[in-house]
XYZ file of C-alpha atoms in Angstrom:
697
model
C -11.131 -31.303 -30.712
C -13.767 -32.470 -28.242
C -16.275 -30.227 -26.422
C -18.718 -31.303 -23.676
C -22.397 -31.176 -24.570
C -24.097 -27.943 -23.470
C -26.482 -29.563 -20.983
C -23.561 -31.166 -19.070
C -20.714 -28.725 -19.764
C -20.086 -28.205 -16.015
C -20.337 -31.902 -15.075
C -16.879 -33.438 -14.351
C -18.229 -36.980 -14.704
C -19.199 -36.110 -18.293
C -15.681 -34.774 -18.935
C -14.206 -38.064 -17.715
C -16.541 -40.011 -19.999
C -15.344 -37.959 -22.992
C -11.667 -38.359 -22.029
C -12.057 -42.119 -21.860
C -14.242 -42.441 -24.980
C -12.017 -40.334 -27.239
C -8.719 -41.200 -25.508
C -8.003 -37.529 -24.907
C -4.443 -36.780 -23.764
C -4.355 -32.970 -24.089
C -6.508 -30.781 -21.851
C -7.059 -27.044 -22.479
C -9.228 -24.909 -20.161
C -9.337 -22.134 -17.609
C -7.932 -23.142 -14.169
C -11.374 -23.226 -12.542
C -12.484 -26.149 -14.748
C -9.337 -28.112 -13.966
C -9.938 -27.466 -10.270
C -13.399 -28.992 -10.609
C -11.866 -32.030 -12.311
C -9.129 -32.590 -9.703
C -11.700 -32.141 -6.946
C -13.877 -34.799 -8.569
C -10.943 -37.244 -8.481
C -10.177 -36.718 -4.788
C -10.372 -40.110 -3.072
C -10.764 -42.050 -6.333
C -8.314 -44.711 -7.490
C -8.794 -44.245 -11.246
C -6.359 -42.102 -13.232
C -6.637 -39.959 -16.350
C -4.416 -40.508 -19.442
C -3.512 -36.806 -19.677
C 0.003 -36.024 -20.885
C -0.325 -32.240 -21.492
C -2.484 -29.806 -19.504
C -2.773 -26.260 -20.877
C -4.153 -23.664 -18.455
C -4.878 -20.019 -19.236
C -7.303 -17.153 -18.741
C -7.075 -16.760 -14.955
C -4.834 -17.220 -11.910
C -3.559 -20.782 -11.425
C -3.527 -21.855 -7.753
C 0.029 -22.735 -6.701
C -1.030 -26.221 -5.610
C -2.815 -27.135 -8.833
C 0.153 -28.712 -10.705
C 0.588 -31.164 -7.828
C -3.139 -31.942 -7.787
C -3.020 -32.686 -11.523
C -0.152 -35.157 -11.081
C -2.167 -37.022 -8.441
C -4.987 -37.780 -10.879
C -2.859 -38.352 -14.012
C -1.698 -41.847 -14.970
C 1.755 -40.612 -16.006
C 3.860 -37.485 -15.670
C 1.572 -34.891 -17.170
C 3.196 -31.704 -18.431
C 1.410 -28.705 -16.888
C 1.855 -25.533 -18.928
C 0.632 -22.084 -17.972
C -0.199 -19.826 -20.923
C -0.958 -16.131 -21.020
C -1.261 -13.152 -23.266
C -3.985 -11.042 -24.824
C -6.526 -11.159 -27.632
C -4.694 -8.172 -29.105
C -1.556 -10.301 -29.472
C -2.608 -13.720 -30.810
C -4.246 -14.883 -27.535
C -1.177 -16.690 -26.188
C 2.184 -14.939 -26.061
C 3.915 -16.325 -22.963
C 4.279 -19.693 -21.250
C 5.720 -21.431 -18.194
C 6.070 -25.178 -17.733
C 5.548 -26.230 -14.116
C 8.096 -28.685 -12.744
C 8.008 -30.721 -9.558
C 10.959 -29.151 -7.776
C 10.187 -25.472 -8.401
C 9.294 -23.277 -5.439
C 5.932 -21.567 -5.842
C 5.717 -19.399 -2.735
C 3.571 -16.609 -4.175
C 2.351 -17.592 -7.625
C 3.179 -19.691 -10.662
C 5.483 -17.628 -12.907
C 3.953 -16.074 -16.010
C 7.007 -17.348 -17.864
C 8.900 -16.430 -21.037
C 7.626 -15.289 -24.461
C 6.650 -17.800 -27.138
C 8.549 -17.878 -30.429
C 8.341 -14.708 -32.550
C 6.795 -12.779 -29.661
C 8.296 -10.625 -26.944
C 7.472 -9.112 -23.577
C 8.896 -5.991 -21.967
C 8.128 -4.353 -18.613
C 8.057 -0.575 -18.322
C 7.449 1.785 -15.408
C 5.068 4.764 -15.496
C 7.761 6.860 -17.186
C 8.281 4.332 -19.972
C 11.618 3.110 -18.628
C 12.573 -0.595 -18.589
C 12.149 -2.125 -15.128
C 15.010 -4.023 -13.468
C 14.562 -7.376 -11.717
C 11.806 -7.390 -9.053
C 10.606 -3.865 -9.921
C 6.947 -3.929 -10.937
C 5.746 -2.291 -14.128
C 3.257 -2.698 -16.967
C 3.615 -5.708 -19.266
C 3.874 -4.845 -22.962
C 3.742 -7.383 -25.823
C 5.539 -7.040 -29.156
C 6.385 -9.301 -32.098
C 4.725 -10.800 -35.162
C 1.517 -11.759 -33.357
C 0.452 -8.168 -32.679
C -2.944 -7.004 -33.957
C -3.281 -3.965 -36.219
C -5.535 -2.241 -33.703
C -9.189 -1.937 -32.673
C -11.759 -1.871 -35.461
C -13.069 1.675 -35.992
C -11.604 2.907 -32.690
C -8.566 4.999 -33.529
C -8.427 6.668 -30.111
C -8.201 3.386 -28.187
C -5.743 1.998 -30.739
C -3.456 5.001 -30.251
C -3.629 4.623 -26.458
C -2.941 0.876 -26.298
C -0.690 0.242 -29.323
C 2.417 2.377 -28.911
C 5.930 2.534 -30.313
C 8.699 1.543 -27.922
C 12.282 2.710 -28.057
C 13.735 -0.795 -28.215
C 11.232 -3.175 -29.772
C 9.138 -1.022 -32.061
C 5.369 -1.322 -32.013
C 3.902 -2.959 -28.901
C 0.636 -3.477 -27.003
C 0.157 -2.136 -23.456
C -1.719 -4.932 -21.680
C -2.763 -3.175 -18.467
C -1.287 -6.145 -16.589
C 1.470 -5.614 -14.046
C 4.419 -7.839 -13.231
C 8.165 -7.981 -12.743
C 11.219 -9.850 -14.009
C 12.576 -12.728 -11.932
C 16.337 -13.372 -11.750
C 16.047 -16.290 -14.210
C 14.558 -14.044 -16.901
C 10.975 -15.194 -16.446
C 8.151 -12.785 -15.671
C 5.999 -12.909 -12.540
C 2.393 -11.822 -13.092
C 1.058 -9.574 -10.313
C -2.432 -8.759 -11.491
C -4.127 -5.884 -13.235
C -3.516 -2.193 -12.798
C -7.149 -1.973 -11.748
C -6.840 -4.778 -9.154
C -4.913 -2.520 -6.789
C -7.060 -0.693 -4.255
C -6.443 2.078 -1.760
C -8.033 1.481 1.632
C -7.613 3.797 4.629
C -4.562 5.376 3.054
C -2.835 2.101 2.100
C -2.308 0.784 -1.419
C -3.213 -2.903 -1.442
C -2.808 -5.567 -4.131
C -5.722 -7.985 -3.603
C -3.860 -10.689 -5.517
C -1.158 -10.731 -2.855
C -3.711 -11.567 -0.151
C -5.233 -14.234 -2.396
C -1.922 -15.932 -3.168
C -0.958 -15.909 0.525
C -4.225 -17.628 1.443
C -3.714 -20.247 -1.275
C -0.378 -21.187 0.292
C -2.220 -22.391 3.416
C -2.258 -26.181 3.498
C -6.048 -26.319 3.991
C -6.994 -23.840 1.250
C -7.303 -25.037 -2.346
C -8.592 -21.803 -3.846
C -9.232 -18.246 -2.693
C -10.780 -15.026 -3.969
C -10.314 -11.606 -2.348
C -12.567 -8.630 -3.118
C -13.522 -5.219 -1.766
C -17.107 -4.810 -0.597
C -19.550 -2.575 -2.471
C -19.102 0.459 -0.176
C -15.298 0.061 -0.367
C -14.758 -0.039 3.395
C -13.598 -3.621 3.961
C -11.760 -6.508 2.311
C -13.433 -9.933 2.228
C -11.818 -13.259 1.415
C -13.594 -16.385 0.163
C -11.894 -19.748 0.430
C -12.531 -23.269 -0.775
C -10.935 -25.706 1.642
C -9.272 -29.038 0.899
C -11.318 -30.924 3.455
C -13.686 -29.787 6.164
C -13.865 -26.275 7.544
C -10.943 -24.179 8.735
C -11.594 -21.698 11.507
C -11.796 -18.092 10.401
C -9.561 -17.131 13.346
C -6.901 -19.666 12.297
C -6.723 -18.269 8.762
C -6.549 -14.699 10.052
C -3.760 -15.661 12.428
C -1.946 -17.283 9.503
C -2.298 -14.144 7.368
C -1.074 -11.920 10.206
C 2.237 -13.784 10.122
C 2.825 -12.750 6.487
C 0.866 -9.553 5.846
C 0.571 -6.141 7.525
C -2.486 -5.489 9.660
C -4.262 -3.300 7.104
C -4.263 -6.167 4.554
C -6.093 -8.635 6.821
C -9.656 -9.247 5.508
C -12.600 -8.168 7.643
C -13.953 -11.687 7.245
C -12.936 -14.965 5.610
C -15.866 -16.976 4.271
C -15.797 -20.650 3.305
C -17.622 -21.761 0.145
C -18.186 -25.230 -1.279
C -17.740 -24.004 -4.866
C -17.016 -20.623 -6.405
C -19.709 -19.185 -8.687
C -18.460 -19.126 -12.282
C -19.277 -17.057 -15.344
C -20.295 -18.697 -18.622
C -16.659 -18.898 -19.760
C -15.490 -20.533 -16.552
C -13.989 -17.582 -14.690
C -14.916 -16.783 -11.100
C -17.995 -14.534 -11.074
C -16.967 -11.499 -9.015
C -20.448 -9.955 -9.124
C -21.953 -13.007 -7.433
C -19.096 -13.020 -4.924
C -19.942 -9.428 -3.966
C -23.584 -10.413 -3.469
C -22.379 -13.039 -0.997
C -20.628 -10.236 0.912
C -23.855 -8.252 1.209
C -25.606 -11.361 2.502
C -22.780 -11.979 4.982
C -22.785 -8.364 6.223
C -26.533 -8.475 6.769
C -26.212 -11.737 8.715
C -23.385 -10.390 10.871
C -25.602 -7.648 12.241
C -27.614 -10.302 14.091
C -24.850 -12.737 14.985
C -22.300 -10.296 16.379
C -24.708 -8.900 18.986
C -24.653 -12.305 20.661
C -20.976 -11.851 21.615
C -20.320 -10.757 25.188
C -18.562 -7.391 25.505
C -16.016 -6.977 28.302
C -15.995 -4.177 30.891
C -14.180 -1.628 28.720
C -16.341 -2.413 25.691
C -19.508 -2.043 27.795
C -18.316 1.373 28.935
C -17.599 2.401 25.338
C -21.049 1.182 24.249
C -22.557 3.251 27.066
C -20.652 6.345 25.907
C -21.610 5.730 22.295
C -25.286 5.368 23.132
C -25.133 8.636 25.087
C -23.823 10.379 21.975
C -26.140 8.549 19.551
C -29.242 7.594 21.573
C -31.201 4.504 20.528
C -28.454 3.333 18.149
C -28.103 0.014 20.049
C -24.399 -0.271 19.267
C -22.752 -3.675 19.304
C -19.087 -4.549 19.697
C -18.582 -5.068 15.950
C -21.043 -2.523 14.554
C -19.568 0.013 12.149
C -19.940 3.554 13.538
C -20.928 4.880 10.118
C -23.723 2.314 9.858
C -25.002 3.673 13.188
C -25.272 7.191 11.802
C -21.859 8.579 12.697
C -20.471 11.730 11.146
C -17.451 13.884 11.941
C -19.238 15.743 14.745
C -20.423 12.538 16.413
C -16.942 10.984 16.276
C -15.466 14.157 17.770
C -18.035 14.031 20.595
C -17.218 10.383 21.222
C -13.482 11.128 21.328
C -14.117 13.859 23.897
C -16.148 11.538 26.139
C -13.515 8.777 25.922
C -10.797 11.207 27.023
C -12.949 12.553 29.852
C -14.190 9.247 31.253
C -11.703 6.555 30.215
C -8.257 7.792 29.233
C -7.001 11.372 29.370
C -3.545 10.224 28.273
C -4.534 9.562 24.667
C -4.402 12.633 22.434
C -7.731 13.775 20.989
C -6.577 13.614 17.366
C -5.137 10.121 17.914
C -8.510 8.896 19.196
C -10.363 10.615 16.385
C -8.021 9.171 13.761
C -8.470 5.661 15.185
C -12.267 5.881 15.036
C -12.157 7.138 11.461
C -10.022 4.273 10.187
C -11.245 1.489 12.518
C -14.866 2.433 13.264
C -15.994 -0.250 15.747
C -16.157 -0.616 19.528
C -13.907 -3.671 19.280
C -11.119 -1.803 17.447
C -11.476 1.237 19.697
C -11.149 -0.901 22.830
C -7.994 -2.545 21.438
C -6.522 0.870 20.661
C -7.245 2.191 24.162
C -5.682 -0.856 25.806
C -2.582 -0.621 23.623
C -2.174 3.038 24.532
C -2.779 2.768 28.271
C -0.944 -0.473 29.063
C 2.528 -1.723 28.094
C 2.064 -2.244 24.344
C 4.284 -4.088 21.914
C 4.290 -1.161 19.521
C 4.977 1.639 22.041
C 7.936 2.141 24.302
C 7.379 4.990 26.773
C 10.186 7.205 27.902
C 10.675 8.025 31.563
C 11.099 11.790 31.175
C 8.342 14.350 30.727
C 8.801 14.444 26.949
C 7.588 10.846 26.572
C 4.032 11.968 25.804
C 5.232 13.783 22.696
C 6.465 10.727 20.786
C 5.929 7.001 20.455
C 8.011 4.085 19.281
C 6.679 1.410 16.964
C 8.518 -1.895 17.108
C 8.111 -3.694 13.784
C 10.088 -6.798 14.812
C 13.479 -8.335 14.125
C 16.424 -9.388 16.290
C 18.222 -6.719 18.335
C 21.262 -8.987 18.557
C 21.722 -8.594 14.793
C 21.472 -4.812 14.887
C 19.035 -1.917 15.114
C 17.512 0.141 12.277
C 15.449 3.249 12.995
C 12.926 4.832 10.609
C 12.107 8.484 11.325
C 8.632 9.835 10.536
C 7.728 12.209 7.705
C 6.061 15.618 7.676
C 2.879 14.610 9.536
C 4.610 12.526 12.188
C 2.750 9.324 11.282
C 3.801 5.817 10.194
C 1.059 4.854 7.766
C 3.458 4.437 4.846
C 6.432 2.469 6.196
C 5.052 -1.060 6.763
C 6.373 -2.477 3.473
C 9.808 -0.947 4.007
C 10.090 -2.194 7.596
C 8.915 -5.707 6.722
C 11.375 -5.904 3.818
C 14.277 -4.733 5.988
C 13.488 -7.371 8.607
C 13.221 -10.070 5.940
C 16.539 -9.047 4.369
C 18.743 -8.210 7.345
C 16.986 -9.756 10.326
C 17.801 -6.667 12.400
C 15.342 -5.142 14.815
C 13.453 -2.298 13.123
C 11.712 0.470 15.037
C 9.939 3.627 13.949
C 9.743 6.874 15.900
C 6.712 9.113 15.391
C 4.647 11.902 16.903
C 2.056 10.919 19.491
C 0.688 14.287 20.669
C 0.309 16.644 17.713
C -0.953 19.496 19.898
C 2.240 19.450 21.928
C 4.261 19.092 18.728
C 2.685 22.231 17.245
C 3.217 24.204 20.466
C 7.016 23.820 20.312
C 8.733 26.873 18.743
C 9.901 26.003 15.236
C 13.450 27.101 16.068
C 13.612 24.476 18.857
C 11.634 21.620 17.278
C 14.408 19.688 15.520
C 16.823 20.227 18.408
C 14.247 18.897 20.916
C 13.153 15.929 18.778
C 16.751 14.901 18.099
C 17.493 15.002 21.808
C 14.471 12.834 22.652
C 15.052 10.414 19.771
C 18.716 9.898 20.640
C 17.683 9.050 24.229
C 15.203 6.481 22.923
C 17.830 4.883 20.684
C 20.382 4.797 23.514
C 17.863 2.947 25.706
C 18.092 -0.067 23.356
C 21.812 -0.392 24.216
C 22.733 -1.266 20.638
C 26.414 -0.757 19.859
C 25.736 0.247 16.258
C 22.633 1.559 14.491
C 21.342 2.393 11.001
C 19.307 5.588 10.642
C 16.682 6.060 7.905
C 15.015 9.461 7.599
C 12.121 10.026 5.191
C 11.102 13.535 4.109
C 11.295 15.759 7.237
C 12.656 12.729 9.076
C 15.876 13.106 7.083
C 16.692 16.344 8.893
C 15.970 14.744 12.273
C 17.984 11.635 11.366
C 21.076 13.710 10.568
C 20.866 15.732 13.779
C 20.195 12.544 15.780
C 23.255 10.938 14.177
C 25.363 13.803 15.511
C 23.935 13.244 19.014
C 24.600 9.498 18.870
C 28.217 10.048 17.859
C 28.597 12.229 20.945
C 27.301 9.278 23.008
C 29.836 6.846 21.472
C 27.184 4.930 19.505
C 28.354 3.935 16.034
C 26.109 5.004 13.168
C 26.659 2.265 10.560
C 24.742 4.143 7.888
C 22.800 7.388 7.578
C 20.178 7.199 4.816
C 18.085 10.176 3.736
C 14.950 9.326 1.728
C 13.821 12.093 -0.651
C 14.123 14.738 2.049
C 13.870 18.504 1.892
C 16.259 20.793 3.719
C 15.255 24.394 3.168
C 17.697 27.300 3.194
C 16.930 29.823 5.992
C 16.170 32.488 3.377
C 13.358 30.442 1.784
C 9.952 31.094 3.342
C 6.307 30.718 2.310
C 3.967 33.473 3.443
C 1.172 32.578 1.009
C -1.314 30.551 3.067
C -3.058 29.257 -0.047
C 0.245 27.830 -1.290
C 0.805 26.181 2.095
C -2.605 24.524 1.747
C -1.687 23.207 -1.706
C 1.541 21.762 -0.268
C -0.508 20.178 2.527
C -2.812 18.411 0.046
C 0.138 16.237 -0.999
C -0.013 14.625 2.449
C -3.706 13.677 2.492
C -5.796 11.699 -0.050
C -6.734 14.750 -2.141
C -5.214 15.435 -5.551
C -5.063 18.670 -7.514
C -7.483 17.090 -9.982
C -9.950 16.501 -7.122
C -10.201 20.245 -6.482
C -10.419 20.846 -10.265
C -7.128 22.693 -10.567
C -6.473 23.397 -14.260
C -3.067 22.290 -15.512
C -1.395 20.964 -12.318
C 1.835 20.476 -14.289
C 2.030 24.225 -14.979
C 1.347 24.946 -11.302
C 4.236 22.703 -10.219
C 6.526 24.281 -12.802
C 5.730 27.790 -11.522
C 6.268 26.793 -7.881
C 9.588 25.102 -8.620
C 10.837 28.140 -10.532
C 9.881 30.441 -7.665
C 11.313 28.109 -5.012
C 14.682 27.941 -6.725
C 15.088 31.682 -6.111
C 15.504 30.703 -2.417
C 13.652 33.810 -1.301
C 10.266 34.617 0.215
C 7.064 33.570 -1.557
C 4.811 36.418 -0.523
C 1.161 36.358 0.403
C -1.041 36.484 -2.690
C 1.531 34.827 -4.944
C -0.896 32.224 -6.319
C -3.704 34.726 -6.903
C -1.300 36.952 -8.860
C -0.473 34.300 -11.500
C -1.193 35.709 -14.964
C 0.201 35.950 -18.486
C -0.561 33.294 -21.094
C -4.034 31.816 -21.477
C -3.046 28.780 -19.416
C -1.496 30.931 -16.676
C -4.609 33.138 -16.583
C -6.809 30.052 -16.159
C -4.612 28.842 -13.317
C -4.618 32.284 -11.695
C -8.422 32.499 -12.016
C -8.695 29.169 -10.217
C -6.682 30.426 -7.250
C -8.445 33.793 -7.248
C -11.787 32.002 -7.003
C -10.447 29.655 -4.306
C -9.234 32.665 -2.312
C -12.770 34.112 -2.196
C -13.817 31.122 -0.071
C -13.395 31.213 3.687
C -10.662 28.919 5.027
C -13.338 26.864 6.809
C -15.128 26.387 3.495
C -11.948 25.289 1.713
C -11.169 22.743 4.415
C -14.733 21.496 4.110
C -14.049 20.921 0.407
C -10.908 18.956 1.249
C -12.862 16.853 3.760
C -15.497 16.000 1.135
C -12.812 14.938 -1.350
C -11.101 12.780 1.296
C -14.336 10.906 1.838
C -14.909 10.483 -1.910
C -11.447 9.026 -2.411
C -11.357 6.725 0.620
C -15.028 6.140 1.489
C -14.003 7.055 5.023
C -15.115 10.203 6.814
C -12.197 12.511 7.610
C -13.596 15.203 9.933
C -12.585 18.783 9.328
C -11.170 18.862 12.867
C -8.664 16.162 11.947
C -7.732 17.865 8.674
C -7.134 21.115 10.564
C -4.957 19.279 13.073
C -2.883 17.648 10.329
C -2.556 20.986 8.550
C -1.117 22.604 11.682
C 1.396 19.744 11.953
C 2.368 20.316 8.315
C 2.861 24.058 8.906
C 4.933 23.446 12.048
C 7.091 20.940 10.182
C 7.647 23.272 7.229
C 8.726 26.124 9.498
C 11.106 23.820 11.373
C 12.839 22.786 8.131
C 14.780 26.069 8.117
C 16.916 24.719 10.950
C 20.645 25.538 10.844
C 21.880 21.950 11.037
C 25.464 20.987 11.853
C 27.504 19.052 9.243
C 27.782 15.291 9.669
C 31.195 13.731 10.193
C 30.544 10.705 8.003
C 28.880 9.454 4.814
C 25.377 10.546 3.816
C 23.423 8.254 1.481
C 20.716 10.260 -0.263
C 17.966 8.213 -1.938
C 16.462 10.155 -4.825
C 12.930 9.341 -6.110
C 13.035 10.531 -9.748
C 9.336 10.642 -10.649
C 7.620 14.029 -10.602
C 9.206 17.480 -10.712
C 12.931 17.097 -9.970
C 14.190 20.663 -10.375
C 13.584 21.621 -6.767
C 14.910 18.271 -5.557
C 18.198 18.862 -7.333
C 18.496 22.239 -5.637
C 17.990 20.497 -2.292
C 20.747 17.997 -3.139
C 23.301 20.803 -3.138
C 22.329 21.705 0.430
C 22.561 18.096 1.608
C 25.908 17.536 -0.070
C 27.337 20.508 1.792
C 26.507 18.798 5.101
C 28.471 15.603 4.383
C 32.042 15.850 5.651
C 32.538 12.303 4.383
C 31.202 10.907 1.110
C 27.844 11.966 -0.335
C 26.183 9.178 -2.326
C 23.107 9.854 -4.460
C 21.154 6.654 -5.124
C 18.087 6.512 -7.382
C 15.119 4.495 -6.126
C 11.850 3.832 -8.051
C 8.743 5.983 -7.567
C 7.910 9.520 -6.553
C 8.122 11.161 -3.134
C 5.241 9.018 -1.842
C 5.222 5.809 -3.882
C 8.923 5.163 -3.219
C 7.903 3.888 0.239
C 4.140 3.312 -0.083
C 4.135 0.851 -2.980
C 5.225 -2.631 -1.998
C 7.508 -3.296 -4.945
C 9.218 0.081 -4.581
C 9.667 -0.384 -0.836
C 11.182 -3.836 -1.378
C 13.561 -2.426 -3.982
C 14.505 0.417 -1.615
C 15.085 -2.058 1.225
C 17.457 -3.980 -1.035
C 19.429 -0.805 -1.721
C 19.579 -0.016 1.999
C 20.830 -3.510 2.790
C 23.569 -3.175 0.160
C 25.070 -0.046 1.746
C 28.664 -0.310 2.898
C 28.936 0.058 6.645
């Protein structure tokens, strides 16, 4: 075994000297070292006598096997190895071959002899093909545990139902159809940014598929407000705008990095892995430099007007087109003042809460100007109706071919579309049909409609929108509250001689008229499920007990009276829960909403003004009251997609109500995740899209 001398351990010319001197034919290193070696050989005529290349310890760029063949004298075998120290270092392998397609990443592979891999979801159930879960290793190579750390040993070394004792790696991946495993990163490499769950590795692998990019690294900046990508190019520089345009063709808007920075070499740690800490320091340097450079760009007329308005709200802030509002001293009050001025002086047609929401999630003059243009001119993502109700709703056109068909996704409880991008993209990729989403544009108008008329009015408007596309047959997909609207809209479309190919209801509630909630504190707890605030965030003791109590009470199908939560008592655990609600009830409503706003900011690093939270809460209340609608049965098949994670008792009660509305067949189909992750998480949304595409028309 040959090692480079310490003083030249990062020098590729020294490595070549050692290979030639000792006639080395087997190479074993992390991918970053091999990338240095192949880069050193670019443009050289000499070849290396390598016959086996073993790579492990980090992501392998998809183009690396080809680069290795270019500098090897023969056909070198390139083998990816993976595993964990807790399971004999290497437990899985994949041999790269010339004709394999590596669109996203090099497969993790199959287990080595006497070792095994299994993939389990959060509930400990085996995952089917393409469904992401945690990788667990079992077999003879397993360690006994962690020395003198019984707690960690018990948490990481568990007993499985099928394969006995196994190690939970913390890595995530999925099975491929050929039985191999695809590695998708770490559990802790997934971030949540502006309400979206994002796998940074997906952005990285997409960048590395670009012909001019040899290696990429994607990280979140220190304040957790923006994604940055660093790339090493094959030759010369690639324009930032070109790479962003390339990414936009494959990824949703919220996954596009704020900036893409070219580097000559990536900084490495002592063991050859990319040094993420140094990468993040480069971001800070870049952000500081941008403050000077971006002011040189020339704002257009609208942007100048917005800068003028901003400076009137925040004097002497010297705002630039790309300056972050929060860096200029913005808070919820300032953003609300800015939204008011924009409506007064630029566009009265845009709803206040829509403007406020845009500035919270995209806090720059540039993004605000784009939003205003897209909402005042003919935009790709909005199709205005001709009647007076057009201001209530909007249509988002995701893409696809109308000639192949039309699929419609109906919004959830808050009327927004921030969770359907993965589902829409997967449907387009699978079926090719045009996919649109219908959502609420003016929440004030939405809340002003009497609850007894809301579903009737929305269904009437939505059916008119769908008819305007002149599609002969459509597929309707209703999530949560959207399921109720989808069913009623289906009835309207049948009356207009439009064929509904499939009616799909995604984990939707349909409340019996007798079931009502008069406890405002309970309504607030239900609302928290729709914003980035968990029960743990507000320090609720024993959330599982709370959910159990609510489900039991809900299944009575009666009225949950005011003061229900504050009256919880009995066992020690119930008393603790009741004390929590009794203390919460002593706070003024304004104070409680202030608490929710603080938690939103902690969880997202984005200010969510109390005014916006209040607005969303009113939408939630209006939606809940409208769910008691006496809906007509559907003359056809209803496909109900059931997300099994979480409390299912109440869901099963709801199933009985839905089944009674299907005059045709009623199909219950299980889809991975809970009420939210079934559509928000990419792998779950892709799996759900596959189920939707498999429905019989």
